[in-house]
Amino acid sequence: MKTISPDINKQSVSAVKWSALGSIAQYGLSLGAQIVLARILGPENYGLFAMGTIVLTFSNFFSNFGFAWGLIQIQDLVEEDIRFVFTWQLITGIMIAIGLYLLSPFVANYFNEPRVDPIVRWLSLACVFSAITAPASNLLRRNLDFRWINIIQIISYSIGYLGIGIPLAYQGAGVWSLVAAWLTQSFIMLVITFIRHPHSIKPLLWYSGAKFMSGVGITVFLTNLCNWLLNNMDRIFLGRFLDSHAVGLYTVGYNLSNTPNNLFIGAFQPAFFTAGARLQSEPDRLRRAYLPVIATVWILIAPLFILFAIIAPDLIGFLYGRAWTSSAMVLAILALSMPAYITWSMSTPILWNTGRKHFESLLQLPILAIAGYAFYSFANQGIMMVALITAGLIVIRATVITTAACRRLNISFLDLFSFAVRGIVMMSLTAVSTFSGIKLGVLGNIYITTKLSPLAYTFAGINVNFAAVTPHLLPLLGGVFFGSLILLATVFVFPRLLGNEVIEMLSRFSPRLSRALDDNTKSESRKLMAVEK
């Protein structure tokens, strides 16, 4: 087995850096692929695939069962642990794949959509691929080897979606281009992950440590099942009460809001969870690690989602086209709730690493009941109502789990109050500047429409009409430019607004940026002292 460096902080920072770089690369790839595929396939094909993947992700929880997470949690790892985990991952993966294949007609009947039947049958293969991949993948996480984790994800996604999915979509394969892309990505990830971290595949059904590994597996399974229901119940009821077109429109807005969300969670949570597992007996260090993370989410990341929500109509209009206009409000509503989602995601590792891993599922059971009632009662009213319910549930989940995490670390409301106030100030500045930028873009568009609409130029044999391409582009560029400009200017001109916790977090990953902010803080202090004198 590979030895673990005692310098947890250094390893964690390196892991987060690689996670961040990988997440940014995956964000760019997935955004580009989603736009191209959505334009080619349209809402209906996207909706059919979304129905299939809802069932697939549910089945993956059964096929993975959570055994592999024990490889991260266990303090002293031996070969028998790996063999036991791999054996049961393989067994459950095959059993669930067979069950999903046989039950596919019932799934299609639930959604009132017979085309879902063959989609689910083919996607059942991914249960086996995912189950077999999990042990090696979590061994990489245990070693904080996020560099290779992200390389593997980028390579597999590129081959699956750019190499297989998009070409098939251009050839008219429809929803099957998405199915082929998903299966290809899963298989490539399996192969490369095992090559990077090979392990014994000799079967082992039971051994002395099986009780601990099974306990972790059951806890992870119940927790993931609860989270899956809360994360997918919106599309489950949409598919039941509406149609594949509505599911497709909703899914694009949901995925687009969740893509930057996954970027931040993918960059921070895995390393935070793994490093926290090694600090289970040091709550003070966990507390010192947790507070800067929450401060960064509320003060720096939340304003970016405010910007994202405001530009949603122009972003959808420019990237996806008129056919996807209804997705804009879904995107805007869900984007506003994503800071709460990230807060929840960064709070769950605290419960797991302070001996309260079962709290995550227990605390969310009442929320699950509320969600079931709300979606069952109102999903037939359309995708905007579903988006509002989803956003409200995310905020409730974040409040409950974060409160529990803070109690475990003896963090009071007053400790978080300054973060909230600074975050509100930053979000307000970002909102005002983004709206202003959009208004300037609209004025620019009016000017172009009135002055240049008769003009069309030919470039490389392509006829370009300026008025036709600017309705969404100029407001989008104006909102992004002014919103981000004011946010960055505020950070560098008034660094005190960030607070020590955020500056501390930035210093871990960019000492040069930290020094610049520190110099600005000192300069600001001297000016205040001069004014007081």
Coordinates of C-alpha atoms in Angstrom, one line a residue:
M1 CA 0.0 0.0 0.0
K2 CA 1.1 3.6 -0.6
T3 CA 2.2 5.5 2.5
I4 CA 0.4 8.6 3.6
S5 CA 2.3 11.8 4.1
P6 CA 2.0 13.2 7.6
D7 CA 1.6 16.8 6.3
I8 CA -2.1 16.8 5.9
N9 CA -2.4 20.5 5.2
K10 CA 0.1 20.5 2.4
Q11 CA -1.5 17.4 0.8
S12 CA -5.0 18.9 1.2
V13 CA -4.1 22.1 -0.5
S14 CA -2.5 20.3 -3.3
A15 CA -5.5 18.0 -3.6
V16 CA -7.9 21.0 -3.7
K17 CA -5.8 22.7 -6.4
W18 CA -5.9 19.7 -8.6
S19 CA -9.6 19.3 -7.9
A20 CA -10.2 22.9 -8.8
L21 CA -8.2 22.6 -12.1
G22 CA -9.9 19.4 -13.0
S23 CA -13.3 20.8 -12.1
I24 CA -12.7 23.9 -14.3
A25 CA -11.7 21.7 -17.2
Q26 CA -14.7 19.4 -16.7
Y27 CA -16.9 22.5 -16.5
G28 CA -15.7 23.8 -19.8
L29 CA -16.0 20.4 -21.5
S30 CA -19.4 19.6 -20.1
L31 CA -20.8 23.0 -20.8
G32 CA -19.7 22.9 -24.4
A33 CA -20.9 19.4 -24.9
Q34 CA -24.3 20.1 -23.3
I35 CA -24.8 23.2 -25.5
V36 CA -24.0 21.3 -28.7
L37 CA -26.0 18.2 -27.8
A38 CA -29.0 20.3 -26.6
R39 CA -29.1 22.3 -29.8
I40 CA -28.9 19.2 -31.9
L41 CA -31.2 16.9 -30.0
G42 CA -33.9 19.3 -28.6
P43 CA -35.9 19.1 -25.3
E44 CA -37.7 15.8 -26.1
N45 CA -34.6 13.7 -26.5
Y46 CA -33.0 15.3 -23.5
G47 CA -36.1 14.5 -21.5
L48 CA -36.1 10.8 -22.5
F49 CA -32.5 10.4 -21.5
A50 CA -33.2 12.2 -18.2
M51 CA -35.9 9.7 -17.4
G52 CA -33.5 6.9 -18.0
T53 CA -30.7 8.4 -15.9
I54 CA -33.0 9.0 -13.0
V55 CA -33.5 5.3 -12.7
L56 CA -29.8 4.6 -13.4
T57 CA -28.5 6.8 -10.7
F58 CA -31.0 5.2 -8.3
S59 CA -29.7 1.8 -9.2
N60 CA -26.1 2.9 -8.8
F61 CA -26.7 3.4 -5.1
F62 CA -27.7 -0.2 -4.8
S63 CA -24.9 -1.5 -7.0
N64 CA -22.3 0.6 -5.1
F65 CA -24.0 0.1 -1.7
G66 CA -21.4 2.2 0.0
F67 CA -18.8 -0.5 0.7
A68 CA -16.1 1.5 -1.2
W69 CA -16.5 4.5 1.1
G70 CA -15.1 2.4 3.9
L71 CA -11.8 2.4 2.2
I72 CA -11.6 6.1 3.0
Q73 CA -12.9 5.9 6.5
I74 CA -10.9 3.0 7.8
Q75 CA -7.7 4.1 9.6
D76 CA -5.4 1.1 8.9
L77 CA -6.1 -0.4 5.5
V78 CA -5.2 -4.0 4.7
E79 CA -5.5 -6.1 1.5
E80 CA -8.5 -8.0 2.9
D81 CA -10.5 -4.8 3.1
I82 CA -10.0 -4.1 -0.6
R83 CA -10.8 -7.7 -1.6
F84 CA -14.0 -7.7 0.5
V85 CA -15.1 -4.4 -0.9
F86 CA -14.4 -5.3 -4.5
T87 CA -16.2 -8.7 -4.2
W88 CA -19.4 -7.2 -2.9
Q89 CA -19.3 -4.3 -5.3
L90 CA -19.1 -6.7 -8.2
I91 CA -21.9 -8.9 -6.8
T92 CA -24.3 -6.1 -6.1
G93 CA -23.5 -4.3 -9.4
I94 CA -24.4 -7.4 -11.5
M95 CA -27.5 -8.1 -9.5
I96 CA -28.8 -4.6 -9.8
A97 CA -28.0 -4.5 -13.5
I98 CA -30.0 -7.7 -14.0
G99 CA -32.9 -6.3 -11.9
L100 CA -32.9 -3.0 -13.8
Y101 CA -32.9 -4.8 -17.1
L102 CA -35.9 -6.9 -16.1
L103 CA -37.9 -4.0 -14.6
S104 CA -37.4 -1.6 -17.5
P105 CA -40.9 -2.1 -18.8
F106 CA -42.4 -1.0 -15.4
V107 CA -40.2 2.1 -15.5
A108 CA -41.4 3.0 -19.0
N109 CA -45.0 2.4 -17.8
Y110 CA -44.5 4.7 -14.8
F111 CA -43.4 7.6 -17.0
N112 CA -46.1 6.7 -19.6
E113 CA -43.2 6.7 -22.2
P114 CA -42.5 3.3 -23.9
R115 CA -39.3 4.7 -25.5
V116 CA -37.7 4.7 -22.1
D117 CA -37.7 0.9 -21.9
P118 CA -34.7 0.1 -24.2
I119 CA -32.9 3.1 -22.8
V120 CA -33.0 1.8 -19.3
R121 CA -32.0 -1.7 -20.5
W122 CA -28.8 -0.4 -22.1
L123 CA -28.0 1.9 -19.2
S124 CA -28.2 -1.0 -16.8
L125 CA -24.6 -1.9 -18.0
A126 CA -23.4 1.3 -16.3
C127 CA -24.3 -0.2 -12.9
V128 CA -21.7 -2.9 -13.3
F129 CA -19.0 -0.4 -14.6
S130 CA -19.7 2.0 -11.7
A131 CA -19.6 -0.7 -9.1
I132 CA -16.3 -2.1 -10.2
T133 CA -14.7 1.4 -10.6
A134 CA -15.6 2.5 -7.0
P135 CA -12.8 0.6 -5.0
A136 CA -9.9 1.9 -7.1
S137 CA -11.4 5.4 -7.3
N138 CA -11.8 5.6 -3.5
L139 CA -8.2 4.3 -3.0
L140 CA -7.1 7.2 -5.1
R141 CA -9.1 9.6 -2.9
R142 CA -7.7 8.0 0.2
N143 CA -4.2 8.9 -1.1
L144 CA -5.4 12.4 -2.0
D145 CA -4.4 11.7 -5.6
F146 CA -6.9 14.1 -7.1
R147 CA -4.6 14.9 -9.9
W148 CA -5.2 11.5 -11.5
I149 CA -8.8 11.4 -10.4
N150 CA -9.5 14.5 -12.5
I151 CA -7.3 13.4 -15.4
I152 CA -9.3 10.2 -15.6
Q153 CA -12.6 12.1 -15.5
I154 CA -11.5 14.5 -18.2
I155 CA -10.2 11.8 -20.5
S156 CA -13.3 9.6 -20.1
Y157 CA -15.7 12.5 -20.6
S158 CA -13.9 13.7 -23.6
I159 CA -13.9 10.2 -25.3
G160 CA -17.5 9.6 -24.3
Y161 CA -19.2 12.9 -25.2
L162 CA -16.8 14.6 -27.6
G163 CA -15.6 11.5 -29.3
I164 CA -18.8 9.4 -29.3
G165 CA -21.9 11.4 -28.3
I166 CA -21.6 14.5 -30.4
P167 CA -20.6 12.7 -33.7
L168 CA -23.6 10.3 -33.2
A169 CA -25.9 13.2 -32.5
Y170 CA -24.8 14.8 -35.8
Q171 CA -25.5 11.5 -37.6
G172 CA -29.1 11.5 -36.3
A173 CA -28.8 8.9 -33.5
G174 CA -31.1 11.0 -31.2
V175 CA -31.3 10.0 -27.6
W176 CA -29.0 7.0 -28.3
S177 CA -26.1 9.3 -28.8
L178 CA -26.4 10.3 -25.1
V179 CA -26.8 6.6 -24.1
A180 CA -23.6 5.7 -26.0
A181 CA -21.7 8.6 -24.5
W182 CA -22.7 7.7 -20.9
L183 CA -21.7 4.0 -21.3
T184 CA -18.4 4.9 -23.1
Q185 CA -17.5 7.3 -20.3
S186 CA -18.2 4.8 -17.6
F187 CA -16.2 2.0 -19.3
I188 CA -13.2 4.2 -20.0
M189 CA -13.2 5.5 -16.4
L190 CA -13.2 1.9 -15.1
V191 CA -10.2 0.9 -17.3
I192 CA -8.0 3.9 -16.5
T193 CA -8.8 4.0 -12.8
F194 CA -7.8 0.4 -12.4
I195 CA -4.6 0.9 -14.4
R196 CA -3.7 3.9 -12.2
H197 CA -4.5 2.0 -8.9
P198 CA -4.5 -1.7 -9.5
H199 CA -5.7 -3.9 -6.6
S200 CA -6.4 -7.5 -5.9
I201 CA -9.6 -8.9 -7.5
K202 CA -9.4 -12.2 -5.6
P203 CA -12.9 -12.8 -4.1
L204 CA -13.4 -12.5 -0.4
L205 CA -17.0 -12.9 1.0
W206 CA -16.2 -12.4 4.7
Y207 CA -13.3 -11.6 7.1
S208 CA -12.7 -10.2 10.5
G209 CA -13.1 -6.5 9.4
A210 CA -16.3 -7.2 7.4
K211 CA -18.5 -5.9 10.2
F212 CA -17.0 -2.4 10.2
M213 CA -17.0 -2.2 6.4
S214 CA -20.6 -3.4 6.2
G215 CA -21.6 -0.8 8.8
V216 CA -20.0 2.0 6.8
G217 CA -21.6 0.6 3.7
I218 CA -25.1 0.5 5.1
T219 CA -24.8 4.1 6.5
V220 CA -23.5 5.4 3.2
F221 CA -26.2 3.6 1.3
L222 CA -29.0 5.0 3.5
T223 CA -27.5 8.5 3.3
N224 CA -27.1 8.4 -0.4
L225 CA -30.6 7.0 -0.9
C226 CA -32.1 9.8 1.1
N227 CA -29.9 12.4 -0.9
W228 CA -30.9 10.8 -4.2
L229 CA -34.6 11.0 -3.5
L230 CA -34.2 14.7 -2.5
N231 CA -32.1 15.5 -5.5
N232 CA -34.2 13.6 -8.1
M233 CA -37.8 13.7 -6.8
D234 CA -38.4 16.8 -8.9
R235 CA -37.8 15.0 -12.2
I236 CA -39.5 11.8 -11.0
F237 CA -42.8 13.6 -10.6
L238 CA -42.3 15.8 -13.6
G239 CA -41.9 12.7 -15.8
R240 CA -45.0 11.2 -14.2
F241 CA -47.3 14.2 -14.5
L242 CA -46.0 16.0 -17.5
D243 CA -44.0 14.7 -20.5
S244 CA -40.5 14.3 -21.9
H245 CA -40.5 17.8 -23.4
A246 CA -41.1 19.4 -20.0
V247 CA -38.5 17.1 -18.3
G248 CA -36.0 18.1 -21.0
L249 CA -36.5 21.8 -20.5
Y250 CA -36.3 21.4 -16.7
T251 CA -33.2 19.2 -16.9
V252 CA -31.2 21.7 -19.0
G253 CA -31.9 24.5 -16.5
Y254 CA -31.1 22.1 -13.6
N255 CA -27.9 20.8 -15.1
L256 CA -26.7 24.3 -16.1
S257 CA -27.3 25.6 -12.6
N258 CA -25.6 22.5 -11.1
T259 CA -22.5 22.6 -13.3
P260 CA -20.7 25.5 -11.6
N261 CA -22.1 24.1 -8.3
N262 CA -20.4 20.8 -9.0
L263 CA -17.2 22.7 -9.9
F264 CA -17.0 24.2 -6.4
I265 CA -18.1 21.0 -4.6
G266 CA -15.8 18.9 -6.8
A267 CA -12.9 21.2 -6.0
F268 CA -13.4 21.3 -2.2
Q269 CA -15.5 18.5 -0.8
P270 CA -13.4 15.4 -1.7
A271 CA -10.2 16.8 -0.2
F272 CA -12.1 18.2 2.8
F273 CA -13.8 14.9 3.5
T274 CA -10.6 12.8 3.1
A275 CA -8.4 15.2 5.2
G276 CA -11.2 15.5 7.8
A277 CA -11.2 11.7 8.1
R278 CA -7.7 12.0 9.4
L279 CA -8.6 14.7 11.9
Q280 CA -11.5 12.8 13.5
S281 CA -9.9 13.1 16.9
E282 CA -9.0 16.8 16.5
P283 CA -12.3 18.9 16.5
D284 CA -10.4 22.2 17.0
R285 CA -8.5 21.7 13.7
L286 CA -11.7 20.7 12.0
R287 CA -13.3 23.9 13.3
R288 CA -10.4 26.0 12.0
A289 CA -10.7 24.3 8.6
Y290 CA -14.5 24.5 8.4
L291 CA -15.0 28.2 9.1
P292 CA -12.9 29.6 6.3
V293 CA -14.7 27.2 3.8
I294 CA -18.1 28.5 4.9
A295 CA -16.9 32.1 4.8
T296 CA -15.5 31.7 1.3
V297 CA -18.8 30.1 0.1
W298 CA -21.0 32.9 1.5
I299 CA -18.7 35.9 0.7
L300 CA -17.0 35.0 -2.6
I301 CA -18.9 32.2 -4.2
A302 CA -22.5 33.3 -3.5
P303 CA -22.1 36.6 -5.5
L304 CA -21.1 34.6 -8.5
F305 CA -24.4 32.6 -8.4
I306 CA -26.3 35.9 -8.1
L307 CA -24.6 37.0 -11.3
F308 CA -25.4 33.6 -12.8
A309 CA -29.1 33.9 -11.9
I310 CA -29.5 37.4 -13.3
I311 CA -27.9 36.6 -16.7
A312 CA -29.9 33.4 -17.0
P313 CA -32.4 34.6 -19.7
D314 CA -29.7 36.0 -22.0
L315 CA -27.4 33.0 -21.3
I316 CA -30.1 30.5 -22.3
G317 CA -31.2 32.6 -25.3
F318 CA -27.7 33.0 -26.6
L319 CA -26.3 29.5 -26.0
Y320 CA -29.3 27.2 -26.5
G321 CA -31.7 29.2 -28.7
R322 CA -35.4 30.0 -28.7
A323 CA -36.5 26.4 -28.2
W324 CA -35.1 26.4 -24.7
T325 CA -36.4 29.8 -23.4
S326 CA -38.5 28.2 -20.6
S327 CA -35.3 26.8 -19.1
A328 CA -34.2 30.3 -18.2
M329 CA -36.4 30.7 -15.2
V330 CA -35.6 27.3 -13.9
L331 CA -31.9 28.2 -14.2
A332 CA -32.4 31.5 -12.4
I333 CA -34.4 30.0 -9.5
L334 CA -32.0 27.1 -8.9
A335 CA -28.9 29.2 -9.3
L336 CA -30.0 31.4 -6.3
S337 CA -30.2 28.2 -4.2
M338 CA -26.8 26.8 -5.1
P339 CA -24.8 28.6 -2.4
A340 CA -27.0 26.8 0.1
Y341 CA -26.4 23.5 -1.7
I342 CA -22.6 24.1 -1.5
T343 CA -22.9 25.0 2.2
W344 CA -24.8 21.7 2.8
S345 CA -22.2 19.7 0.9
M346 CA -19.3 21.2 2.9
S347 CA -21.1 20.6 6.2
T348 CA -21.9 16.9 5.7
P349 CA -18.2 15.8 6.1
I350 CA -18.2 17.4 9.5
L351 CA -20.9 15.0 10.7
W352 CA -19.1 12.0 9.1
N353 CA -15.8 12.9 10.7
T354 CA -17.2 13.7 14.2
G355 CA -18.9 10.3 14.8
R356 CA -22.4 11.4 13.6
K357 CA -22.4 10.0 10.0
H358 CA -26.0 8.7 10.5
F359 CA -27.2 12.2 11.3
E360 CA -27.2 13.2 7.6
S361 CA -29.9 10.8 6.6
L362 CA -31.9 11.0 9.9
L363 CA -32.1 14.8 9.9
Q364 CA -33.3 14.8 6.3
L365 CA -36.1 12.2 6.7
P366 CA -38.7 14.9 7.7
I367 CA -37.6 17.0 4.7
L368 CA -38.0 14.0 2.5
A369 CA -41.6 13.6 3.6
I370 CA -42.3 17.3 2.9
A371 CA -40.6 17.0 -0.5
G372 CA -42.8 14.0 -1.4
Y373 CA -46.0 15.9 -0.5
A374 CA -45.0 19.1 -2.3
F375 CA -43.9 17.5 -5.5
Y376 CA -46.9 15.1 -5.6
S377 CA -49.3 18.0 -5.1
F378 CA -47.8 20.7 -7.3
A379 CA -45.6 19.1 -10.0
N380 CA -48.4 19.2 -12.5
Q381 CA -48.4 23.0 -12.3
G382 CA -45.2 23.2 -14.5
I383 CA -41.5 23.4 -14.3
M384 CA -41.3 26.8 -12.6
M385 CA -43.3 25.6 -9.6
V386 CA -41.1 22.5 -9.4
A387 CA -38.0 24.7 -9.5
L388 CA -39.3 26.8 -6.7
I389 CA -40.0 23.8 -4.5
T390 CA -36.6 22.3 -5.3
A391 CA -34.8 25.6 -4.3
G392 CA -36.8 25.8 -1.1
L393 CA -35.9 22.3 -0.2
I394 CA -32.2 23.0 -0.8
V395 CA -32.3 25.9 1.6
I396 CA -34.0 23.9 4.3
R397 CA -31.5 21.0 3.9
A398 CA -28.6 23.4 4.1
T399 CA -30.0 25.0 7.3
V400 CA -30.6 21.7 9.0
I401 CA -27.3 20.1 8.2
T402 CA -25.2 23.2 8.7
T403 CA -26.8 23.8 12.1
A404 CA -26.0 20.2 13.1
A405 CA -22.4 20.6 11.9
C406 CA -21.9 23.8 13.8
R407 CA -23.2 22.3 17.0
R408 CA -20.7 19.4 16.6
L409 CA -17.9 22.0 16.4
N410 CA -19.3 24.5 19.0
I411 CA -19.8 27.2 16.4
S412 CA -22.4 29.8 17.4
F413 CA -24.7 31.9 15.4
L414 CA -22.6 34.9 16.1
D415 CA -19.5 33.2 14.6
L416 CA -21.4 33.0 11.3
F417 CA -23.3 36.4 11.5
S418 CA -20.4 38.4 10.1
F419 CA -20.0 36.0 7.2
A420 CA -23.7 36.5 6.4
V421 CA -23.6 40.3 6.5
R422 CA -20.5 40.5 4.3
G423 CA -22.0 38.0 1.9
I424 CA -25.2 40.1 1.6
V425 CA -23.1 43.2 0.9
M426 CA -21.1 41.4 -1.8
M427 CA -24.2 39.9 -3.4
S428 CA -26.0 43.2 -3.4
L429 CA -23.0 45.0 -5.1
T430 CA -22.8 42.1 -7.7
A431 CA -26.6 42.3 -8.4
V432 CA -26.7 46.0 -9.0
S433 CA -23.6 46.0 -11.2
T434 CA -24.9 43.0 -13.2
F435 CA -28.3 44.6 -13.8
S436 CA -26.5 47.8 -14.9
G437 CA -24.3 45.9 -17.3
I438 CA -27.4 44.2 -18.8
K439 CA -29.1 47.5 -19.3
L440 CA -26.1 48.9 -21.1
G441 CA -26.1 45.8 -23.3
V442 CA -29.7 46.4 -24.1
L443 CA -29.0 50.0 -25.1
G444 CA -26.1 48.8 -27.2
N445 CA -28.4 46.3 -28.9
I446 CA -31.0 49.1 -29.6
Y447 CA -28.2 51.2 -31.2
I448 CA -27.1 48.3 -33.4
T449 CA -30.6 47.4 -34.3
T450 CA -31.4 51.0 -35.4
K451 CA -28.1 51.9 -37.0
L452 CA -26.7 48.7 -38.4
S453 CA -29.8 46.5 -39.0
P454 CA -29.8 47.3 -42.7
L455 CA -26.1 46.2 -42.8
A456 CA -25.0 42.6 -43.4
Y457 CA -21.4 41.6 -44.1
T458 CA -20.0 38.5 -45.7
F459 CA -17.1 36.9 -43.9
A460 CA -15.6 33.6 -45.2
G461 CA -18.7 33.1 -47.3
I462 CA -21.0 33.5 -44.3
N463 CA -23.7 36.2 -44.3
V464 CA -23.5 38.0 -40.9
N465 CA -26.4 40.2 -39.8
F466 CA -25.4 42.2 -36.7
A467 CA -29.0 42.7 -35.5
A468 CA -29.7 39.0 -35.5
V469 CA -26.8 38.0 -33.3
T470 CA -26.9 40.8 -30.6
P471 CA -30.2 40.6 -28.8
H472 CA -28.8 38.3 -26.1
L473 CA -25.1 38.6 -26.7
L474 CA -24.6 42.3 -25.7
P475 CA -26.7 42.1 -22.5
L476 CA -25.0 38.9 -21.6
L477 CA -21.5 40.4 -22.1
G478 CA -22.5 43.6 -20.3
G479 CA -23.9 41.7 -17.3
V480 CA -20.9 39.4 -16.9
F481 CA -18.4 42.2 -17.5
F482 CA -19.8 44.7 -15.0
G483 CA -20.9 42.2 -12.5
S484 CA -17.5 40.5 -12.3
L485 CA -15.6 43.8 -12.6
I486 CA -17.3 45.3 -9.6
L487 CA -16.9 42.1 -7.6
L488 CA -13.2 41.9 -8.3
A489 CA -12.7 45.7 -7.7
T490 CA -14.5 45.3 -4.3
V491 CA -12.2 42.4 -3.3
F492 CA -9.0 44.3 -4.1
V493 CA -10.0 47.8 -3.1
F494 CA -11.8 46.9 0.1
P495 CA -10.2 43.6 1.2
R496 CA -11.4 44.1 4.8
L497 CA -14.9 43.2 3.5
L498 CA -13.7 39.7 2.9
G499 CA -12.6 39.1 6.5
N500 CA -9.7 37.1 7.9
E501 CA -11.2 33.7 7.2
V502 CA -11.5 34.3 3.4
I503 CA -8.1 35.8 3.2
E504 CA -6.7 32.8 5.1
M505 CA -8.4 30.5 2.6
L506 CA -7.0 32.4 -0.3
S507 CA -3.5 32.4 1.2
R508 CA -3.5 28.6 1.2
F509 CA -3.8 28.4 -2.5
S510 CA -2.3 31.7 -3.7
P511 CA 0.3 33.3 -1.4
R512 CA 0.8 36.1 -4.0
L513 CA -2.8 37.0 -4.0
S514 CA -2.9 36.9 -0.2
R515 CA 0.1 39.3 0.0
A516 CA -1.6 41.7 -2.4
L517 CA -4.8 41.7 -0.3
D518 CA -2.8 42.1 2.9
D519 CA -1.0 45.1 1.4
N520 CA -4.3 46.7 0.4
T521 CA -5.7 46.0 3.9
K522 CA -2.7 47.8 5.5
S523 CA -3.1 50.7 3.1
E524 CA -6.8 50.9 3.9
S525 CA -6.0 51.0 7.6
R526 CA -3.5 53.8 7.2
K527 CA -6.0 55.9 5.3
L528 CA -8.6 55.3 8.0
M529 CA -6.1 56.3 10.7
A530 CA -5.2 59.5 8.8
V531 CA -8.9 60.4 8.5
E532 CA -9.4 59.9 12.2
K533 CA -6.5 62.2 13.0

